[in-house]
C-alpha cells in the first residue's frame, strides 16, 4: 500500500466528511504512534457519549436530594421516565410509539416475546434460526423448545449458507419457508448477522414467514442504529435489540422491544405480567387483577431502573439529532472506503472479507477471515502494536466496524496500515 498517499487521502476525506466524533470519548491508545485508538469495535460495545456522565450524575443528584419524592418531583420524574425513551426508540426502528418499549436485556426480552409468540401446536413446532446465530439465541430457542416439552434437536432448524458460501441467500430462506413453512411456528433471525455482518432482507423474509403461517421475530442487536429499519411497515411480528453496541448506552445497557400493532391488546396473546404491565393510572389502586394497556408496555414487568435509562435516553437524543438517513449515508461511504483499502491489503495476504460486497446487504461491519494464525492473536497485535481495536471471533474471524457517528476515514486507514504491517504477504 502506498501509505503516505493514502494517509493524506484519509485525512482529506475526514476534513470533508467529519461525522460526530466530538460527541464521544475516544479511549487513549496503548500502542502505535497515535494518541487515540482507532476504535472499530462499536459493533461490540459502543463508545461513551460525552453527555452521558453529566446526565447520569443529574439523575443521581435527584435521588440524593429528593429521596422517594423523585418519583414525581425529579426534573425527569421516575414514574413515567421510561416514556421519554419510547418515541426516540420508535423512530429508530420505524415503529409506532405504542409498539416500542425500552426494558430489561436482550435475551430476557426474547424469552418474554417467545412466551407470547412461540406457541407450538400440532405439526407446527419448528423454530428457524441461522446456523451462525449468536450462541445466546441458540441457547434461548433450544430452552424454549424444552420448555414446551419438545426435543430441541428436532425443533430448532439451523439454516446454513450454500457449500462454499459464507452468507445466507434470502431466496434460500424464503424457499425453505415456502416448502416447510407449515411446520414452522417461529422464524427468529438476526437482522444483521453478528459474525459475517450480512444484512438480511428483513421485509422479504418476514413476508415469506408470515405467508407460511409462522410468526416472524428479529434479533436486531447488530442492526439497530446501524441500518435504517421500518419494522411496522415491514409487518414484523416482534423484535428485540440491545443498546450497548451501536446505541452507545454502556455495557449491559437496557434493551428494546417491538411488538406489531396487530398483536397489541389481543387477549389471546399470553404474556407474563408484573406491576409495570398494568395501566399507569391503576398502578396504585393496589388491586389484585391488572388492567394492561393496549400497547407494548403491557410486556413490561418490573419498575424500570432509572440510572440505566439515563444513558439510553442520552444516546437516543444523539440519534434523533443526527438522523438515521444521514448516518446511513456516511456509513456507506466509510465502509466502502475501508473495503477499498482492505481489497488492496487482502489481495496479497491470506485474508478474505466475508461480508457481502453489496452495501444493501450489509451495515457498517466488515468481517475478515484469516487464513493463517489465530484471530485472537491478530487482534491483540493490532491493539498493542498499532492502537487498532477490533474484535475476534475465534477461530478465524476479525470484525471491523467503522461506526458512522464517531469513526473516521483515518481510523479505516489505520486498520489497513496495521494489517499490512502485521500479516505477512503470501
Ligand atoms: C446477535 C446477538 N444476540 C444476543 C446477544 C446477547 O444479548 P444479551 O446477553 O445482552 O442478552 C448478543 C450479544 O452480543 C448478540 O450480538
Coordinates of C-alpha atoms and ligand atoms in Angstrom, one line a residue:
X1 CA 0.0 0.0 0.0
X2 CA 1.3 3.5 -0.8
X3 CA 0.9 4.6 2.8
X4 CA 1.9 8.2 2.6
X5 CA -0.6 8.9 -0.2
X6 CA -3.4 7.1 1.4
X7 CA -2.9 8.6 4.8
X8 CA -3.1 12.1 3.3
X9 CA -6.2 10.9 1.4
X10 CA -7.8 9.6 4.6
X11 CA -7.2 13.0 6.3
X12 CA -8.6 14.8 3.3
X13 CA -11.8 12.7 3.5
X14 CA -12.1 13.3 7.2
X15 CA -11.9 17.1 6.6
X16 CA -14.7 16.8 4.0
X17 CA -16.9 14.3 6.0
X18 CA -16.2 14.7 9.7
X19 CA -19.0 12.8 11.4
X20 CA -19.8 13.4 15.1
X21 CA -16.7 12.2 16.9
X22 CA -16.7 15.3 19.1
X23 CA -19.8 14.0 20.9
X24 CA -17.9 10.9 22.2
X25 CA -15.0 9.9 24.4
X26 CA -12.4 8.1 22.3
X27 CA -10.0 5.9 24.5
X28 CA -6.3 6.6 24.5
X29 CA -4.1 4.2 22.6
X30 CA -1.7 1.9 24.5
X31 CA 0.4 1.1 21.4
X32 CA 1.2 2.6 18.0
X33 CA 2.0 6.1 17.1
X34 CA -1.3 7.9 17.5
X35 CA -2.7 9.2 20.9
X36 CA -6.2 7.7 20.4
X37 CA -7.2 4.2 19.5
X38 CA -8.7 3.6 16.1
X39 CA -11.9 2.2 17.6
X40 CA -13.5 -0.4 15.2
X41 CA -15.4 -2.3 17.9
X42 CA -18.6 -0.3 18.1
X43 CA -20.4 -3.5 16.9
X44 CA -19.4 -5.0 20.3
X45 CA -19.5 -2.1 22.7
X46 CA -20.2 1.5 21.5
X47 CA -18.1 4.4 22.8
X48 CA -19.3 6.7 25.7
X49 CA -21.2 9.8 24.6
X50 CA -19.8 12.9 26.3
X51 CA -23.3 13.8 27.6
X52 CA -23.8 10.6 29.5
X53 CA -21.6 11.4 32.5
X54 CA -23.4 14.6 33.5
X55 CA -26.9 13.3 32.7
X56 CA -26.2 10.3 34.9
X57 CA -24.9 12.5 37.7
X58 CA -28.1 14.6 37.4
X59 CA -30.2 11.5 38.0
X60 CA -28.1 10.5 41.0
X61 CA -28.4 14.0 42.4
X62 CA -32.2 13.9 42.1
X63 CA -32.2 10.8 44.2
X64 CA -29.8 12.4 46.8
X65 CA -32.0 15.5 47.0
X66 CA -35.5 14.1 46.8
X67 CA -35.5 10.5 48.0
X68 CA -38.8 8.9 47.2
X69 CA -40.3 12.2 46.0
X70 CA -38.2 11.9 42.9
X71 CA -40.8 9.6 41.5
X72 CA -42.9 12.6 40.9
X73 CA -40.7 15.6 41.5
X74 CA -37.4 14.9 39.8
X75 CA -36.7 17.0 36.8
X76 CA -37.5 13.9 34.8
X77 CA -39.9 12.2 37.2
X78 CA -39.1 8.5 37.6
X79 CA -42.6 7.1 37.4
X80 CA -43.1 7.9 33.7
X81 CA -39.3 8.0 33.0
X82 CA -39.4 5.1 30.5
X83 CA -41.9 7.1 28.3
X84 CA -39.0 9.5 27.5
X85 CA -37.3 6.7 25.6
X86 CA -40.3 5.4 23.7
X87 CA -40.7 7.9 20.9
X88 CA -37.0 8.2 20.0
X89 CA -36.6 4.4 20.1
X90 CA -39.7 4.0 17.9
X91 CA -38.2 6.5 15.4
X92 CA -35.0 4.5 15.3
X93 CA -36.7 1.2 14.4
X94 CA -39.6 2.6 12.3
X95 CA -42.3 1.8 14.7
X96 CA -45.3 3.4 16.3
X97 CA -44.7 4.6 19.9
X98 CA -47.3 2.1 21.1
X99 CA -45.2 -0.7 19.6
X100 CA -41.9 0.2 21.3
X101 CA -40.6 0.0 24.8
X102 CA -37.1 0.0 26.4
X103 CA -36.7 -2.6 29.2
X104 CA -34.6 -5.5 30.5
X105 CA -31.9 -7.0 28.5
X106 CA -31.9 -8.6 25.0
X107 CA -32.2 -12.3 25.8
X108 CA -34.6 -11.7 28.6
X109 CA -36.8 -9.8 26.2
X110 CA -36.5 -12.5 23.5
X111 CA -37.8 -15.0 26.1
X112 CA -40.7 -12.8 27.2
X113 CA -41.6 -12.4 23.5
X114 CA -41.3 -16.1 22.8
X115 CA -43.7 -16.7 25.8
X116 CA -46.2 -14.7 23.7
X117 CA -45.3 -15.7 20.2
X118 CA -43.7 -19.1 20.2
X119 CA -46.8 -21.3 20.6
X120 CA -46.1 -24.7 19.0
X121 CA -49.2 -26.7 18.1
X122 CA -49.7 -29.9 16.3
X123 CA -47.2 -30.2 13.4
X124 CA -46.3 -26.5 13.6
X125 CA -43.5 -26.6 16.2
X126 CA -40.2 -25.7 14.4
X127 CA -38.1 -22.6 15.2
X128 CA -36.0 -21.4 12.3
X129 CA -32.7 -19.6 13.1
X130 CA -29.5 -19.1 11.1
X131 CA -26.7 -21.6 11.7
X132 CA -24.4 -18.7 12.6
X133 CA -26.9 -17.3 15.1
X134 CA -25.3 -15.7 18.1
X135 CA -24.9 -18.5 20.6
X136 CA -27.3 -17.0 23.2
X137 CA -30.1 -17.0 20.6
X138 CA -29.4 -20.7 20.0
X139 CA -29.5 -21.4 23.8
X140 CA -32.7 -19.3 24.1
X141 CA -34.6 -21.1 21.4
X142 CA -33.4 -24.5 22.5
X143 CA -34.5 -23.8 26.0
X144 CA -37.9 -22.6 24.7
X145 CA -38.3 -25.9 22.8
X146 CA -37.5 -27.9 26.0
X147 CA -39.9 -25.6 28.0
X148 CA -42.7 -26.8 25.7
X149 CA -41.7 -30.5 26.1
X150 CA -40.1 -30.7 22.7
X151 CA -36.7 -32.1 21.6
X152 CA -34.5 -29.1 20.7
X153 CA -32.5 -31.0 18.1
X154 CA -35.7 -31.8 16.2
X155 CA -37.4 -28.5 16.8
X156 CA -34.7 -25.9 16.0
X157 CA -33.8 -25.7 12.3
X158 CA -30.5 -24.0 11.5
X159 CA -30.3 -22.6 8.0
X160 CA -26.8 -22.8 6.5
X161 CA -25.2 -20.9 3.6
X162 CA -24.7 -23.0 0.5
X163 CA -21.4 -25.0 0.3
X164 CA -18.5 -22.7 -0.4
X165 CA -20.5 -19.6 0.5
X166 CA -20.2 -17.5 3.7
X167 CA -23.6 -15.8 3.9
X168 CA -27.3 -16.9 3.7
X169 CA -29.2 -16.2 0.5
X170 CA -32.6 -14.6 1.0
X171 CA -34.1 -16.8 -1.7
X172 CA -32.9 -20.0 0.2
X173 CA -34.6 -18.8 3.4
X174 CA -37.8 -18.0 1.5
X175 CA -37.7 -21.3 -0.4
X176 CA -37.3 -23.2 2.9
X177 CA -40.3 -21.3 4.3
X178 CA -42.4 -22.0 1.2
X179 CA -41.5 -25.7 1.3
X180 CA -41.6 -26.4 5.0
X181 CA -43.4 -23.4 6.4
X182 CA -46.5 -25.4 7.6
X183 CA -44.2 -26.9 10.2
X184 CA -42.7 -23.7 11.3
X185 CA -44.0 -21.9 14.4
X186 CA -41.4 -19.2 14.7
X187 CA -38.7 -17.6 12.5
X188 CA -36.1 -15.8 14.6
X189 CA -33.1 -14.4 12.7
X190 CA -30.5 -11.7 13.3
X191 CA -31.2 -8.6 11.2
X192 CA -27.5 -8.2 10.7
X193 CA -25.5 -11.3 11.4
X194 CA -23.1 -10.8 14.2
X195 CA -20.3 -12.9 12.5
X196 CA -20.5 -12.1 8.8
X197 CA -22.1 -8.6 9.0
X198 CA -24.7 -9.7 6.5
X199 CA -27.9 -7.6 6.5
X200 CA -30.8 -9.9 5.9
X201 CA -33.7 -8.9 3.7
X202 CA -36.0 -8.3 6.7
X203 CA -39.1 -7.4 4.7
X204 CA -38.8 -10.3 2.2
X205 CA -38.1 -12.9 4.9
X206 CA -40.9 -11.5 7.1
X207 CA -43.3 -11.7 4.3
X208 CA -42.3 -15.3 3.4
X209 CA -42.6 -16.4 7.0
X210 CA -45.9 -14.8 7.6
X211 CA -47.3 -16.2 4.3
X212 CA -46.3 -19.6 5.6
X213 CA -48.4 -19.0 8.7
X214 CA -45.4 -18.6 11.0
X215 CA -44.6 -15.8 13.5
X216 CA -41.5 -13.8 12.5
X217 CA -39.3 -12.1 15.0
X218 CA -35.9 -10.4 14.7
X219 CA -32.9 -10.1 16.9
X220 CA -31.7 -6.6 15.9
X221 CA -28.6 -6.4 18.2
X222 CA -26.4 -5.7 15.2
X223 CA -29.0 -3.8 13.1
X224 CA -30.4 -1.1 15.4
X225 CA -28.5 2.2 15.0
X226 CA -26.6 0.6 12.2
X227 CA -29.1 0.3 9.3
X228 CA -32.5 2.0 8.7
X229 CA -35.4 -0.1 9.9
X230 CA -39.1 0.1 9.2
X231 CA -40.5 -2.6 11.5
X232 CA -44.1 -1.5 11.4
X233 CA -44.3 -1.2 7.6
X234 CA -42.4 -4.5 7.1
X235 CA -45.1 -6.2 9.2
X236 CA -42.6 -7.8 11.6
X237 CA -44.4 -9.6 14.4
X238 CA -41.8 -8.8 17.1
X239 CA -38.2 -7.7 17.5
X240 CA -35.7 -7.1 20.3
X241 CA -32.3 -5.3 20.4
X242 CA -29.6 -4.4 22.9
X243 CA -28.4 -0.8 23.4
X244 CA -24.7 -1.4 24.2
X245 CA -23.4 -1.8 20.6
X246 CA -24.4 0.9 18.0
X247 CA -26.6 2.6 20.6
X248 CA -23.7 3.5 22.8
X249 CA -25.6 3.2 26.0
X250 CA -23.0 1.3 28.0
X251 CA -22.1 -2.3 28.9
X252 CA -25.2 -4.4 29.6
X253 CA -27.4 -1.4 28.8
X254 CA -31.2 -1.7 28.8
X255 CA -32.6 -3.3 25.7
X256 CA -35.6 -2.5 23.4
X257 CA -38.7 -4.4 22.2
X258 CA -41.1 -4.0 19.3
X259 CA -44.4 -5.8 19.0
X260 CA -46.5 -5.1 16.0
X261 CA -49.7 -3.1 16.5
X262 CA -51.9 -6.1 15.3
X263 CA -50.9 -8.0 18.5
X264 CA -51.4 -5.2 20.9
X265 CA -54.4 -5.5 23.3
X266 CA -55.1 -9.1 21.9
X267 CA -56.4 -11.0 24.9
X268 CA -55.4 -14.3 23.2
X269 CA -51.7 -13.5 23.3
X270 CA -50.3 -14.9 26.6
X271 CA -47.9 -12.7 28.5
X272 CA -46.0 -12.7 31.8
X273 CA -47.1 -9.7 33.9
X274 CA -45.9 -7.6 36.8
X275 CA -46.5 -4.2 38.3
X276 CA -45.5 -2.3 35.2
X277 CA -47.7 -4.3 32.9
X278 CA -50.8 -2.6 34.2
X279 CA -52.2 0.8 33.0
X280 CA -50.1 3.6 34.8
X281 CA -53.3 5.0 36.3
X282 CA -54.1 1.7 38.0
X283 CA -50.7 1.1 39.5
X284 CA -51.5 2.5 42.9
X285 CA -55.0 1.1 43.2
X286 CA -53.4 -2.0 44.7
X287 CA -55.9 -4.3 43.2
X288 CA -55.1 -8.0 42.6
X289 CA -56.0 -8.0 38.9
X290 CA -54.1 -6.0 36.3
X291 CA -55.5 -3.9 33.5
X292 CA -52.9 -4.0 30.8
X293 CA -52.8 -1.2 28.2
X294 CA -53.3 -1.9 24.6
X295 CA -49.6 -1.1 23.9
X296 CA -46.3 -3.0 24.2
X297 CA -46.0 -1.5 27.7
X298 CA -48.2 -4.5 28.7
X299 CA -45.0 -6.6 28.2
X300 CA -43.2 -4.6 30.9
X301 CA -42.9 -6.4 34.2
X302 CA -40.9 -4.5 36.8
X303 CA -40.5 -0.8 37.5
X304 CA -37.6 0.4 35.4
X305 CA -34.0 1.1 36.6
X306 CA -33.7 4.9 36.2
X307 CA -29.9 5.0 36.3
X308 CA -29.8 2.5 33.4
X309 CA -32.4 4.5 31.4
X310 CA -30.5 7.8 31.5
X311 CA -27.6 6.6 29.2
X312 CA -30.2 5.1 26.7
X313 CA -32.1 8.4 26.7
X314 CA -28.9 10.4 26.2
X315 CA -27.8 8.2 23.4
X316 CA -31.1 8.2 21.6
X317 CA -31.0 12.0 21.6
X318 CA -27.8 11.8 19.6
X319 CA -29.5 9.6 17.0
X320 CA -32.5 11.9 16.9
X321 CA -30.4 15.0 16.3
X322 CA -28.2 13.4 13.6
X323 CA -30.9 11.2 12.0
X324 CA -30.6 7.6 10.7
X325 CA -30.7 8.6 7.0
X326 CA -27.6 10.9 7.3
X327 CA -25.9 8.3 9.4
X328 CA -26.5 5.5 6.9
X329 CA -25.2 7.7 4.0
X330 CA -22.0 8.3 5.9
X331 CA -21.8 4.7 6.9
X332 CA -22.0 3.5 3.3
X333 CA -19.2 6.0 2.4
X334 CA -17.0 5.0 5.3
X335 CA -17.4 1.2 5.0
X336 CA -17.0 1.5 1.2
X337 CA -13.6 3.3 1.9
X338 CA -12.5 0.6 4.3
X339 CA -13.5 -2.1 1.8
X340 CA -11.4 -0.5 -0.9
X341 CA -8.4 -0.4 1.4
X342 CA -8.9 -4.0 2.5
X343 CA -9.1 -5.0 -1.1
X344 CA -5.6 -3.8 -1.5
X345 CA -4.3 -5.4 1.7
X346 CA -6.1 -8.8 1.3
X347 CA -5.0 -9.2 -2.4
X348 CA -1.5 -10.3 -1.3
X349 CA -2.3 -11.8 2.1
X350 CA -4.2 -14.8 3.5
X351 CA -7.2 -12.6 4.4
X352 CA -10.7 -12.6 2.9
X353 CA -13.5 -10.2 3.5
X354 CA -16.6 -12.5 4.1
X355 CA -19.2 -9.6 4.4
X356 CA -21.3 -9.1 1.3
X357 CA -19.9 -6.5 -1.1
X358 CA -23.3 -5.0 -1.9
X359 CA -23.9 -2.1 0.6
X360 CA -27.6 -3.0 0.5
X361 CA -26.7 -6.4 2.1
X362 CA -24.6 -5.1 5.0
X363 CA -24.3 -2.5 7.7
X364 CA -21.0 -0.9 8.7
X365 CA -19.2 -4.0 9.8
X366 CA -16.7 -5.8 7.6
X367 CA -15.6 -9.3 8.8
X368 CA -12.3 -10.6 7.7
X369 CA -11.4 -14.3 7.7
X370 CA -7.8 -15.0 8.4
X371 CA -6.2 -18.0 6.7
X372 CA -3.2 -18.3 8.9
X373 CA -2.8 -17.9 12.7
X374 CA -5.4 -17.1 15.3
X375 CA -8.0 -14.3 15.2
X376 CA -7.3 -13.5 18.9
X377 CA -3.6 -13.2 18.4
X378 CA -4.1 -10.9 15.4
X379 CA -6.4 -8.6 17.3
X380 CA -4.0 -8.4 20.2
X381 CA -1.2 -7.4 17.9
X382 CA -3.4 -4.8 16.2
X383 CA -4.2 -3.3 19.6
X384 CA -0.8 -3.4 21.2
X385 CA 1.4 -2.6 18.2
X386 CA -0.9 -0.2 16.4
X387 CA -3.7 1.0 18.7
X388 CA -6.3 -0.5 16.5
X389 CA -9.3 -2.0 18.4
X390 CA -11.1 -4.7 16.5
X391 CA -12.7 -7.9 17.9
X392 CA -12.0 -11.5 17.2
X393 CA -14.5 -14.4 16.9
X394 CA -12.4 -17.5 17.1
X395 CA -11.2 -19.4 15.3
X396 CA -10.7 -17.2 12.2
X397 CA -12.9 -14.0 12.0
X398 CA -11.8 -10.5 12.9
X399 CA -14.5 -7.9 12.8
X400 CA -14.0 -4.2 11.9
X401 CA -16.9 -1.8 12.3
X402 CA -16.4 1.8 11.2
X403 CA -19.3 3.4 13.1
X404 CA -20.7 6.4 11.2
X405 CA -21.2 8.5 14.4
X406 CA -17.6 8.6 15.5
X407 CA -15.2 6.6 13.3
X408 CA -13.0 8.4 10.9
X409 CA -11.5 7.6 7.5
X410 CA -8.2 7.8 9.2
X411 CA -9.3 5.0 11.6
X412 CA -10.0 2.9 8.5
X413 CA -6.7 3.8 7.0
X414 CA -5.0 2.7 10.3
X415 CA -6.8 -0.7 10.1
X416 CA -5.4 -1.3 6.6
X417 CA -2.0 0.0 7.5
X418 CA -1.8 -2.1 10.7
X419 CA -3.0 -5.3 8.8
X420 CA -0.4 -4.7 6.1
X421 CA 2.3 -4.4 8.7
X422 CA 1.1 -7.4 10.8
X423 CA 0.1 -10.1 8.3
X424 CA 2.8 -11.4 6.1
X425 CA 2.2 -11.5 2.3
X426 CA 1.7 -14.8 0.7
Ligands
LIG1 C1 -27.0 -11.0 18.0 C2 -26.9 -11.1 19.5 N1 -27.9 -11.6 20.2 C3 -27.8 -11.7 21.5 C4 -26.7 -11.2 22.2 C5 -26.6 -11.3 23.7 O1 -27.5 -10.5 24.3 P1 -27.6 -10.2 25.9 O2 -26.5 -11.0 26.6 O3 -27.4 -8.8 26.0 O4 -28.9 -10.7 26.3 C6 -25.7 -10.6 21.5 C7 -24.5 -10.0 22.2 O5 -23.6 -9.6 21.7 C8 -25.8 -10.5 20.1 O6 -24.8 -10.0 19.4

